[in-house]
mmCIF file of C-alpha atoms in Angstrom:
data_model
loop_
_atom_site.group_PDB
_atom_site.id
_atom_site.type_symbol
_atom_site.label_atom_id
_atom_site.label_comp_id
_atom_site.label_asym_id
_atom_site.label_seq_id
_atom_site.Cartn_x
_atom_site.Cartn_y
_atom_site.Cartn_z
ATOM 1 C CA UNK A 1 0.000 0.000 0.000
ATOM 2 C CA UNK A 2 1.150 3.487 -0.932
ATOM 3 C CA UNK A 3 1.238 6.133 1.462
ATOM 4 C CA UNK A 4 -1.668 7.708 2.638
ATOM 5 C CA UNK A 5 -2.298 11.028 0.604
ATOM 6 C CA UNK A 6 -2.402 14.162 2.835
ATOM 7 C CA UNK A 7 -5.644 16.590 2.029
ATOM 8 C CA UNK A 8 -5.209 20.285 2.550
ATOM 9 C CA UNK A 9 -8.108 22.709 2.011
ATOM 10 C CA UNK A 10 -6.921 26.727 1.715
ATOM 11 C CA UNK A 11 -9.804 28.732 2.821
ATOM 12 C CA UNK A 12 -9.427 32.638 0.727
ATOM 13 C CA UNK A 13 -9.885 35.508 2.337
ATOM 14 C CA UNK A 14 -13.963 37.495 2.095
ATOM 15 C CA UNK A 15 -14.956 39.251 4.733
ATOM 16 C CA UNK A 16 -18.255 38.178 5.531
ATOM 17 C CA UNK A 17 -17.906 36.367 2.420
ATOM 18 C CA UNK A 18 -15.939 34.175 3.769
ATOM 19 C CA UNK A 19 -18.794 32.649 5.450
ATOM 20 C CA UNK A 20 -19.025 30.361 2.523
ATOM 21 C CA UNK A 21 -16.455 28.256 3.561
ATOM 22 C CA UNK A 22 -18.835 27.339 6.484
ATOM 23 C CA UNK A 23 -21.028 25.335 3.946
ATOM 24 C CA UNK A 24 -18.203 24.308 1.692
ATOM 25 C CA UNK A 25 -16.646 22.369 4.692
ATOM 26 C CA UNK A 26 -20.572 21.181 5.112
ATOM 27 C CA UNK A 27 -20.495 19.287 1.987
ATOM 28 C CA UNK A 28 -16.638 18.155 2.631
ATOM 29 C CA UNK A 29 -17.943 16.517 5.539
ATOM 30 C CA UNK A 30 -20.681 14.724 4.296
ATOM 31 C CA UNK A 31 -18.891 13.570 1.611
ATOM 32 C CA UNK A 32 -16.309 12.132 4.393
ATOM 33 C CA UNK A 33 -13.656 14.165 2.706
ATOM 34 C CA UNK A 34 -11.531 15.172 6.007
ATOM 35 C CA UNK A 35 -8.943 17.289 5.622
ATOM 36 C CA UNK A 36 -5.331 16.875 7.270
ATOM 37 C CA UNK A 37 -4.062 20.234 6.926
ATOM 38 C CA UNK A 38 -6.286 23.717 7.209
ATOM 39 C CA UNK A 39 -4.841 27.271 5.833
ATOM 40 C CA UNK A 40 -6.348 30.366 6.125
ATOM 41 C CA UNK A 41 -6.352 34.171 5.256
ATOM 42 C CA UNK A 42 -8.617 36.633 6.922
ATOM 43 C CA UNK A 43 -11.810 35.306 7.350
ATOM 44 C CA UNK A 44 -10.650 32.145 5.701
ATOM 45 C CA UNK A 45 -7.999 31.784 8.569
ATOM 46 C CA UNK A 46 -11.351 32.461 11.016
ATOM 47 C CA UNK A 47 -13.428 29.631 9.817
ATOM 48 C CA UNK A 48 -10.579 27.160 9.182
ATOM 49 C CA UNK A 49 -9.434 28.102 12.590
ATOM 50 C CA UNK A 50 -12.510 27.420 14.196
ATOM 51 C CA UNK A 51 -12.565 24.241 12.101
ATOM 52 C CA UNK A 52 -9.327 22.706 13.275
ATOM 53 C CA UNK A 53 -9.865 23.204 16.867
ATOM 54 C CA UNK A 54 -12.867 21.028 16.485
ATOM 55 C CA UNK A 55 -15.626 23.225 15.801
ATOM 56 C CA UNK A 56 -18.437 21.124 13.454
ATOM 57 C CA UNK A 57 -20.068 23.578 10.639
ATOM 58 C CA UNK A 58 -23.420 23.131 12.696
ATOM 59 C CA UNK A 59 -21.603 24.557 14.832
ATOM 60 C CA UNK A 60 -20.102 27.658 12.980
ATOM 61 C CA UNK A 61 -23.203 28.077 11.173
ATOM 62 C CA UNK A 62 -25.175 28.838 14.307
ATOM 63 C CA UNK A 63 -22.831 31.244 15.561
ATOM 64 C CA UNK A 64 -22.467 33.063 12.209
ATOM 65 C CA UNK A 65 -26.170 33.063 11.875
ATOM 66 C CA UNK A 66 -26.738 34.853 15.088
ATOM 67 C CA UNK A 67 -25.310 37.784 14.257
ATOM 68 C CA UNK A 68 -27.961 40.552 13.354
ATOM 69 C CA UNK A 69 -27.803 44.170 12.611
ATOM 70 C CA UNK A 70 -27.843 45.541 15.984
ATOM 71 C CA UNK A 71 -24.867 43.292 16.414
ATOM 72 C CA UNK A 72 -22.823 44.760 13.772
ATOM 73 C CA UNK A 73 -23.888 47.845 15.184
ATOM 74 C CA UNK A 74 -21.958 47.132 18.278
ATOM 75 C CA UNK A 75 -18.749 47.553 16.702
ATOM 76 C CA UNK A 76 -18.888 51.085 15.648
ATOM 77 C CA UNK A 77 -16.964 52.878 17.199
ATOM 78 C CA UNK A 78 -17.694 56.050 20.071
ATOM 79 C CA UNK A 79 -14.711 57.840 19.177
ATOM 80 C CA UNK A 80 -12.125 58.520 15.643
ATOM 81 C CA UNK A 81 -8.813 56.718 15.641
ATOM 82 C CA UNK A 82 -5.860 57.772 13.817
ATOM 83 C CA UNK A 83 -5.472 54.010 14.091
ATOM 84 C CA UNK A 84 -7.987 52.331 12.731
ATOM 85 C CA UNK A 85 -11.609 52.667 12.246
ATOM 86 C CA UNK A 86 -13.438 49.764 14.402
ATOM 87 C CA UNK A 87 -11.685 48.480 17.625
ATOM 88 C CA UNK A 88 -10.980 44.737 17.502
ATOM 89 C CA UNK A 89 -11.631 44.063 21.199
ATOM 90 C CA UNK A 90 -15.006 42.495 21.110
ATOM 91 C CA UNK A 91 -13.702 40.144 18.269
ATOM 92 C CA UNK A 92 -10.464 39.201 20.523
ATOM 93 C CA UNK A 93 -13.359 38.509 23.118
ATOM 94 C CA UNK A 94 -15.488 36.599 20.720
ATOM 95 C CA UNK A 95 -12.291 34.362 19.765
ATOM 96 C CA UNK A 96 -11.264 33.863 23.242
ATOM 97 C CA UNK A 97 -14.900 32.750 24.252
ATOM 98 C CA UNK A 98 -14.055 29.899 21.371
ATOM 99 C CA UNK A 99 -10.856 29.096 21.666
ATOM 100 C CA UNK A 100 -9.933 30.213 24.992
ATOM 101 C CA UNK A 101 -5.664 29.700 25.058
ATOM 102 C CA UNK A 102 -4.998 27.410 22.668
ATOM 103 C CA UNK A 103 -1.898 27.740 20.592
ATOM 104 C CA UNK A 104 -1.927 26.403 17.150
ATOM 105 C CA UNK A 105 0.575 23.377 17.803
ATOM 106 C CA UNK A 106 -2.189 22.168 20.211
ATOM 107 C CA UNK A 107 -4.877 21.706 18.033
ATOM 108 C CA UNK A 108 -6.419 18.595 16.490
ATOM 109 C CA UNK A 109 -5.307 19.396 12.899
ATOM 110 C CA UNK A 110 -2.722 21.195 11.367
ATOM 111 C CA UNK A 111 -3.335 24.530 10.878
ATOM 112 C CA UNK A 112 -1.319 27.465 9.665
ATOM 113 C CA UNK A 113 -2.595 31.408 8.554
ATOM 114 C CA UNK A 114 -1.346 33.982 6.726
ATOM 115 C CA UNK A 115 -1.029 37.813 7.865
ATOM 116 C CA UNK A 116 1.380 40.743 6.519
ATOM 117 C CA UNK A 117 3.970 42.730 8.039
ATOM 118 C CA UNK A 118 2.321 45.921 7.208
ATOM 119 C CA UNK A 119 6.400 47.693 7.266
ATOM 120 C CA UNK A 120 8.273 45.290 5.534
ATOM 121 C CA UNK A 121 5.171 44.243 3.247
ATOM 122 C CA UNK A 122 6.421 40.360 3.732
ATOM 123 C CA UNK A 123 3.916 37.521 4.826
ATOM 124 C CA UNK A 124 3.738 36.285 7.944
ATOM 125 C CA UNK A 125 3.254 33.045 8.335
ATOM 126 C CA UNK A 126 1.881 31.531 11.531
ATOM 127 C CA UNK A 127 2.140 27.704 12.770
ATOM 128 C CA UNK A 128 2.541 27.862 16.373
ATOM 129 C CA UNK A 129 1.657 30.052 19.083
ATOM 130 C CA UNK A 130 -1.381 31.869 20.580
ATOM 131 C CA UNK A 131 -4.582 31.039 18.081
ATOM 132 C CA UNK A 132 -6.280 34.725 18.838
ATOM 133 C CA UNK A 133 -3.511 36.595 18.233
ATOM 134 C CA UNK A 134 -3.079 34.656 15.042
ATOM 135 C CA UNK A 135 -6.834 35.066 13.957
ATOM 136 C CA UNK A 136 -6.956 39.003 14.756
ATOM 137 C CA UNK A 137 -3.358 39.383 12.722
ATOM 138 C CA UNK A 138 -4.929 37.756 9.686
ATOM 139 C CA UNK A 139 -7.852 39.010 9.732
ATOM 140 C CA UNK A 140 -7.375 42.714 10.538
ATOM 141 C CA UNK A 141 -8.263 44.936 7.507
ATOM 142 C CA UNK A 142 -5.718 47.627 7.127
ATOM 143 C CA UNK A 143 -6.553 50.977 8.390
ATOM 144 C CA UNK A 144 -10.301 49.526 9.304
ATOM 145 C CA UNK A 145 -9.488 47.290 12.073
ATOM 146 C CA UNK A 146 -6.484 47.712 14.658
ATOM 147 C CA UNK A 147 -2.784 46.213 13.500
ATOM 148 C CA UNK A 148 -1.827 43.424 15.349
ATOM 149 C CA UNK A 149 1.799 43.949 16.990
ATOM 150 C CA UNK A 150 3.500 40.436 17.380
ATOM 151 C CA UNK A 151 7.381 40.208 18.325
ATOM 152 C CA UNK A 152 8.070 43.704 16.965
ATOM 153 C CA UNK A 153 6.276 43.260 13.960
ATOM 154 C CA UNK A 154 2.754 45.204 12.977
ATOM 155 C CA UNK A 155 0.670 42.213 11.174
ATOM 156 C CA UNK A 156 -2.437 43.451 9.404
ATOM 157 C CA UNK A 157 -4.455 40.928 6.611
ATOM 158 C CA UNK A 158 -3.229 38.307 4.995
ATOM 159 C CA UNK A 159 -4.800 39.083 1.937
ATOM 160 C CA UNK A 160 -2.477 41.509 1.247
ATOM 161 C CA UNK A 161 -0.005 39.267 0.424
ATOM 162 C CA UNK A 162 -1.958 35.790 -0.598
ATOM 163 C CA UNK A 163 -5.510 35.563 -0.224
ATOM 164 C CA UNK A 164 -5.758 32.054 -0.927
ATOM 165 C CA UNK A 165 -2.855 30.204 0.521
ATOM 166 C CA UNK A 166 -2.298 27.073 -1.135
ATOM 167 C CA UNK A 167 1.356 27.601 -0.644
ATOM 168 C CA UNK A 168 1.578 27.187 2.863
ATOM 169 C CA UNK A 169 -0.968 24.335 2.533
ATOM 170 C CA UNK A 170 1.995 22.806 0.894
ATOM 171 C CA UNK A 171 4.877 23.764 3.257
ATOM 172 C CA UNK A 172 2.436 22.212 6.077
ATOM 173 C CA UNK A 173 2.917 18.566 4.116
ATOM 174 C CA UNK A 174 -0.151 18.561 2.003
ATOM 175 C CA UNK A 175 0.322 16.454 -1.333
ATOM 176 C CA UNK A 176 -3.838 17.382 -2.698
ATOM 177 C CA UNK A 177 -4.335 20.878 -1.923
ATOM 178 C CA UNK A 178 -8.392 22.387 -2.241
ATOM 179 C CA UNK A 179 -8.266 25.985 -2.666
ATOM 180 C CA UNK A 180 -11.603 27.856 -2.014
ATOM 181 C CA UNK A 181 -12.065 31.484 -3.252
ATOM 182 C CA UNK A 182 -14.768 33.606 -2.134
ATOM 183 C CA UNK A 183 -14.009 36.469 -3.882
ATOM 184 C CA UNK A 184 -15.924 37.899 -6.475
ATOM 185 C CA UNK A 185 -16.088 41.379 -7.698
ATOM 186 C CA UNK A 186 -19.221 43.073 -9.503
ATOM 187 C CA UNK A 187 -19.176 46.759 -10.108
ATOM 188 C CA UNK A 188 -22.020 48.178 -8.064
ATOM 189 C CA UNK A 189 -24.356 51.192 -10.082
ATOM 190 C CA UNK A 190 -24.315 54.160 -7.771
ATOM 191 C CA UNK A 191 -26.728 57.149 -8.308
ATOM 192 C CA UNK A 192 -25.236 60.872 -8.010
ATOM 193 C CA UNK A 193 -25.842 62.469 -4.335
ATOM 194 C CA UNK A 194 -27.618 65.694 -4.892
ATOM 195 C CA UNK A 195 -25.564 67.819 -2.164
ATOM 196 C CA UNK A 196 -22.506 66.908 0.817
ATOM 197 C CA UNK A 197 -24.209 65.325 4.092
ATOM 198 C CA UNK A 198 -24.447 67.869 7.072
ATOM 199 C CA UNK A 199 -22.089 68.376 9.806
ATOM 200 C CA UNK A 200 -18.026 67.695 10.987
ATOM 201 C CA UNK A 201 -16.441 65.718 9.285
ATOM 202 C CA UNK A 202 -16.235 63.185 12.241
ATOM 203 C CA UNK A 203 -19.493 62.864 12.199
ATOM 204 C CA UNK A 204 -19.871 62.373 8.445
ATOM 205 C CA UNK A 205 -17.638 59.359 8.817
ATOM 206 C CA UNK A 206 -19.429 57.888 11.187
ATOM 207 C CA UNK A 207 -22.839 57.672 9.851
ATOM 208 C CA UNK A 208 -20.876 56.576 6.300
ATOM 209 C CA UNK A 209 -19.269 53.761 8.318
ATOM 210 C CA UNK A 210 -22.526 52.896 9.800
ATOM 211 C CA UNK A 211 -23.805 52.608 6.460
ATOM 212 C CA UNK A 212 -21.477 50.418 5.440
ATOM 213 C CA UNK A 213 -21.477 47.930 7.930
ATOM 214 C CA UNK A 214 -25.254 47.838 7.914
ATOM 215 C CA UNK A 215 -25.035 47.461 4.146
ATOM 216 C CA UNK A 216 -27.061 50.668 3.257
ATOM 217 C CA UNK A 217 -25.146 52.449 1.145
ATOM 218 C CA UNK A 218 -26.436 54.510 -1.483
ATOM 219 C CA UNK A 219 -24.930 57.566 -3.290
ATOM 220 C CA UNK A 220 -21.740 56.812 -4.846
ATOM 221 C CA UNK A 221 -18.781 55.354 -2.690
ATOM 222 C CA UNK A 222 -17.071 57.626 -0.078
ATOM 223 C CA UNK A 223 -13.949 56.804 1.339
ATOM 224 C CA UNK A 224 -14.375 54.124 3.650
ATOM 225 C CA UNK A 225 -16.337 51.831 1.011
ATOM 226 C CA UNK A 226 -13.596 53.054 -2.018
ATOM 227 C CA UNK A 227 -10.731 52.013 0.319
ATOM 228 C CA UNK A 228 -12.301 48.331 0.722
ATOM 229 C CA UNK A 229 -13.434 47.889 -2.659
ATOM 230 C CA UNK A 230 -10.176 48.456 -4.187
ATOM 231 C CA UNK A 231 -8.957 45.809 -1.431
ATOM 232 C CA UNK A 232 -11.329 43.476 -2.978
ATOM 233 C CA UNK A 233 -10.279 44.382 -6.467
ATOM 234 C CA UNK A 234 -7.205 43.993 -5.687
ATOM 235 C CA UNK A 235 -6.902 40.552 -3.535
ATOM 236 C CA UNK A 236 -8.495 39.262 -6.581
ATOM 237 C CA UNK A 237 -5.871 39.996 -8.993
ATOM 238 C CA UNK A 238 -3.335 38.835 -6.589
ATOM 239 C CA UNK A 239 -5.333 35.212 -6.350
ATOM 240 C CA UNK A 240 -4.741 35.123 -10.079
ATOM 241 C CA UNK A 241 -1.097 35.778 -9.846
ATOM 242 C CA UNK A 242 -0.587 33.165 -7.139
ATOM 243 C CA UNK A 243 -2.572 30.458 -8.506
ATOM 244 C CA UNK A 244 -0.355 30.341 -11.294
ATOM 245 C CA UNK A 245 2.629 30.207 -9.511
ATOM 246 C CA UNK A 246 1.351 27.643 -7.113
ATOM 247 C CA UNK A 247 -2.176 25.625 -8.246
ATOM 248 C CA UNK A 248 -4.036 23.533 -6.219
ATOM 249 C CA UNK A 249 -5.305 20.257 -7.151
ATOM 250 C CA UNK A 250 -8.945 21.282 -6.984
ATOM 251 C CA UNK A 251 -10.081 24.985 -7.238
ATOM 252 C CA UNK A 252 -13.126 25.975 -5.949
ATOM 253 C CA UNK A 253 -14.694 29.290 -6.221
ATOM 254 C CA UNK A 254 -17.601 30.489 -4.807
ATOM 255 C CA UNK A 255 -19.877 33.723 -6.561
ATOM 256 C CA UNK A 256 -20.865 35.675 -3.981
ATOM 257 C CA UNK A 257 -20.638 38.833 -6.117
ATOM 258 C CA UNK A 258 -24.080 39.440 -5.135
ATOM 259 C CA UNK A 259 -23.243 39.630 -0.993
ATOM 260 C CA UNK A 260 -21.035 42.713 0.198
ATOM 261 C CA UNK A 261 -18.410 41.903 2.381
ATOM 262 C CA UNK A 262 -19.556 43.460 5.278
ATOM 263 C CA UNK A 263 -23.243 41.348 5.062
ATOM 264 C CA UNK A 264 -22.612 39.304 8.423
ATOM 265 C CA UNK A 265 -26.725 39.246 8.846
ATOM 266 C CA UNK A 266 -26.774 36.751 5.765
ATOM 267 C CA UNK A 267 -24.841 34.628 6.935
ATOM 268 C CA UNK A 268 -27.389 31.919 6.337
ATOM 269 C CA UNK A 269 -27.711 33.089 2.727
ATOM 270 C CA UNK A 270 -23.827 33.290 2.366
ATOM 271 C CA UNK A 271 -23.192 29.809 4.284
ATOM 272 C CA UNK A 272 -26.025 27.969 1.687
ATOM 273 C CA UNK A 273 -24.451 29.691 -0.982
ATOM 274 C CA UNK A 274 -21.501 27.783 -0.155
ATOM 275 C CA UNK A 275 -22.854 24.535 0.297
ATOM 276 C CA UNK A 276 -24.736 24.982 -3.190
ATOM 277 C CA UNK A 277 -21.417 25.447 -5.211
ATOM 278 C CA UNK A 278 -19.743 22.607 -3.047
ATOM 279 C CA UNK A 279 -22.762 19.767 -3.995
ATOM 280 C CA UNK A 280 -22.091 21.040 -7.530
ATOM 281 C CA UNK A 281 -18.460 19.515 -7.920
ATOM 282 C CA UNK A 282 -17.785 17.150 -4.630
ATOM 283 C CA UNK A 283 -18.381 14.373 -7.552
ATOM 284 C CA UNK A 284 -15.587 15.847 -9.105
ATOM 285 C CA UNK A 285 -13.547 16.103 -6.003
ATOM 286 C CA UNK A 286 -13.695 12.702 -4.845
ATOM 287 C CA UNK A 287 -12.884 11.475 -8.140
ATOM 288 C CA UNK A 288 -9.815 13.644 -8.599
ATOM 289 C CA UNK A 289 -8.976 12.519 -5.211
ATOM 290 C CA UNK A 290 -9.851 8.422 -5.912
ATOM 291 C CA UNK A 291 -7.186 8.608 -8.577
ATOM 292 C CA UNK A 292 -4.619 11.376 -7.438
ATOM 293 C CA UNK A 293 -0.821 9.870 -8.460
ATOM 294 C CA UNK A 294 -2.026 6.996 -10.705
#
């Protein structure tokens, strides 16, 4: 008998987008497809994360799907930071309610994320140590949540650098990687704001942040929304580029060009959108699988 082939499933980054993955490991699961090794960017990192330290998707989808508007709300913030626009301590909380202090060595399966050293604009590659401070690194939007300092170093998204990280999949010892991209970009129509909102300018960028995270923008983009749309734009180009470099054995991606990224509250929409595309090819992957290195 050969050796036993090692599976490793690379969860892109999204934002709330990301949520697919939640059904996409669904359909894994029923399929009895179990990975061996779990990478992650962003929100991708979150869920695979999550995943490895034992949560089920039942599980994952429950939480995701209790998040509602007046949640989201929550994490606006009282005050302007020269920082970062949302504070990142109700997420650490949220994380350390799951995970408590486990480091990533501990965990049931191998697991490894991606963030960027926002200085030297390297990746940062994390395979042991504390799992929050891992999560929030990888998953913290420049300039809209909080950079994460770590032994010196100022660690912001890993989709900056490689949104989809089949790469490290394959530095962690997996032979059949599964990359999943969530990222999809449709131009959104915008129609022309007949004069500037009223008052300071602080409180301009509040209610446009509000908007954003509630998803009720209208008028064309200001500067919050223009700044994470080009993100988008860009992480998708950058997938491209990597891809070639370094393909997977199965790529998977996911339209969700209807959802913004900051949707949390359809999560359930998001999540079956997932498990829709993943019922589509799991034929496919469990054939390419059945006769991988014949």
């Amino acid at each position: 008998m050969g050796r036993e082939i090692k599976i490793g499933l690379a969860l892109g980054a999204g934002s709330a987008k990301g949520l697919a993955h939640i059904g996409i490991i669904q359909v894994l699961e029923e399929a009895g497809i179990k990975p061996h090794i779990i990478t992650g960017t962003s929100m991708g990192a979150v869920i695979g994360g999550f995943y490895a330290s034992g949560l089920s998707p039942g599980e994952m989808r429950e939480m995701a799907t209790s998040i509602t508007k007046d949640e989201v709300k929550k994490l606006l913030p009282h005050r302007p930071s020269l920082t970062h626009l949302v504070d990142n301590k109700k997420i650490r909380a949220l994380f350390h309610k799951v995970l408590g202090n486990r480091r990533i060595e501990e965990l049931p399966l191998k697991f490894g994320c991606v963030a960027t050293d926002i200085l030297s604009g390297k990746e940062e590659y994390f395979t042991q140590g504390p799992m929050v401070e891992a999560l929030l690194a990888s998953s913290a939007i420049p300039g809209f949540f909080p950079a994460v300092k770590v032994g010196g170093r100022y660690l912001v998204d890993g989709g900056v650098v490689d949104p989809v990280p089949v790469d490290l999949a394959r530095k962690l010892g997996a032979d059949f990687v599964i990359a999943v991209n969530v990222m999809s970009w449709k131009a959104r129509g915008a129609e022309a704001a007949d004069q500037e909102e009223e008052g300071n300018f602080v409180d301009r960028l509040k209610r446009a942040l509000s908007r954003l995270l509630l998803g009720e923008e209208n008028g064309p983009p200001h500067i919050i929304s223009t700044f994470l749309y080009a993100v988008d734009i860009m992480q998708e180009e950058i997938v491209r580029s990597k891809l070639k470099v370094c393909p997977p054995e199965m790529f998977i991606h996911v339209d969700t060009s209807d959802f913004s990224s900051n949707e949390y509250y359809r999560a359930d929409e998001i999540i079956s959108r997932g498990e829709e595309v993943g019922r589509k090819v799991v034929s496919y992957l469990i054939y390419l699988i059945n006769t991988f290195g014949r």
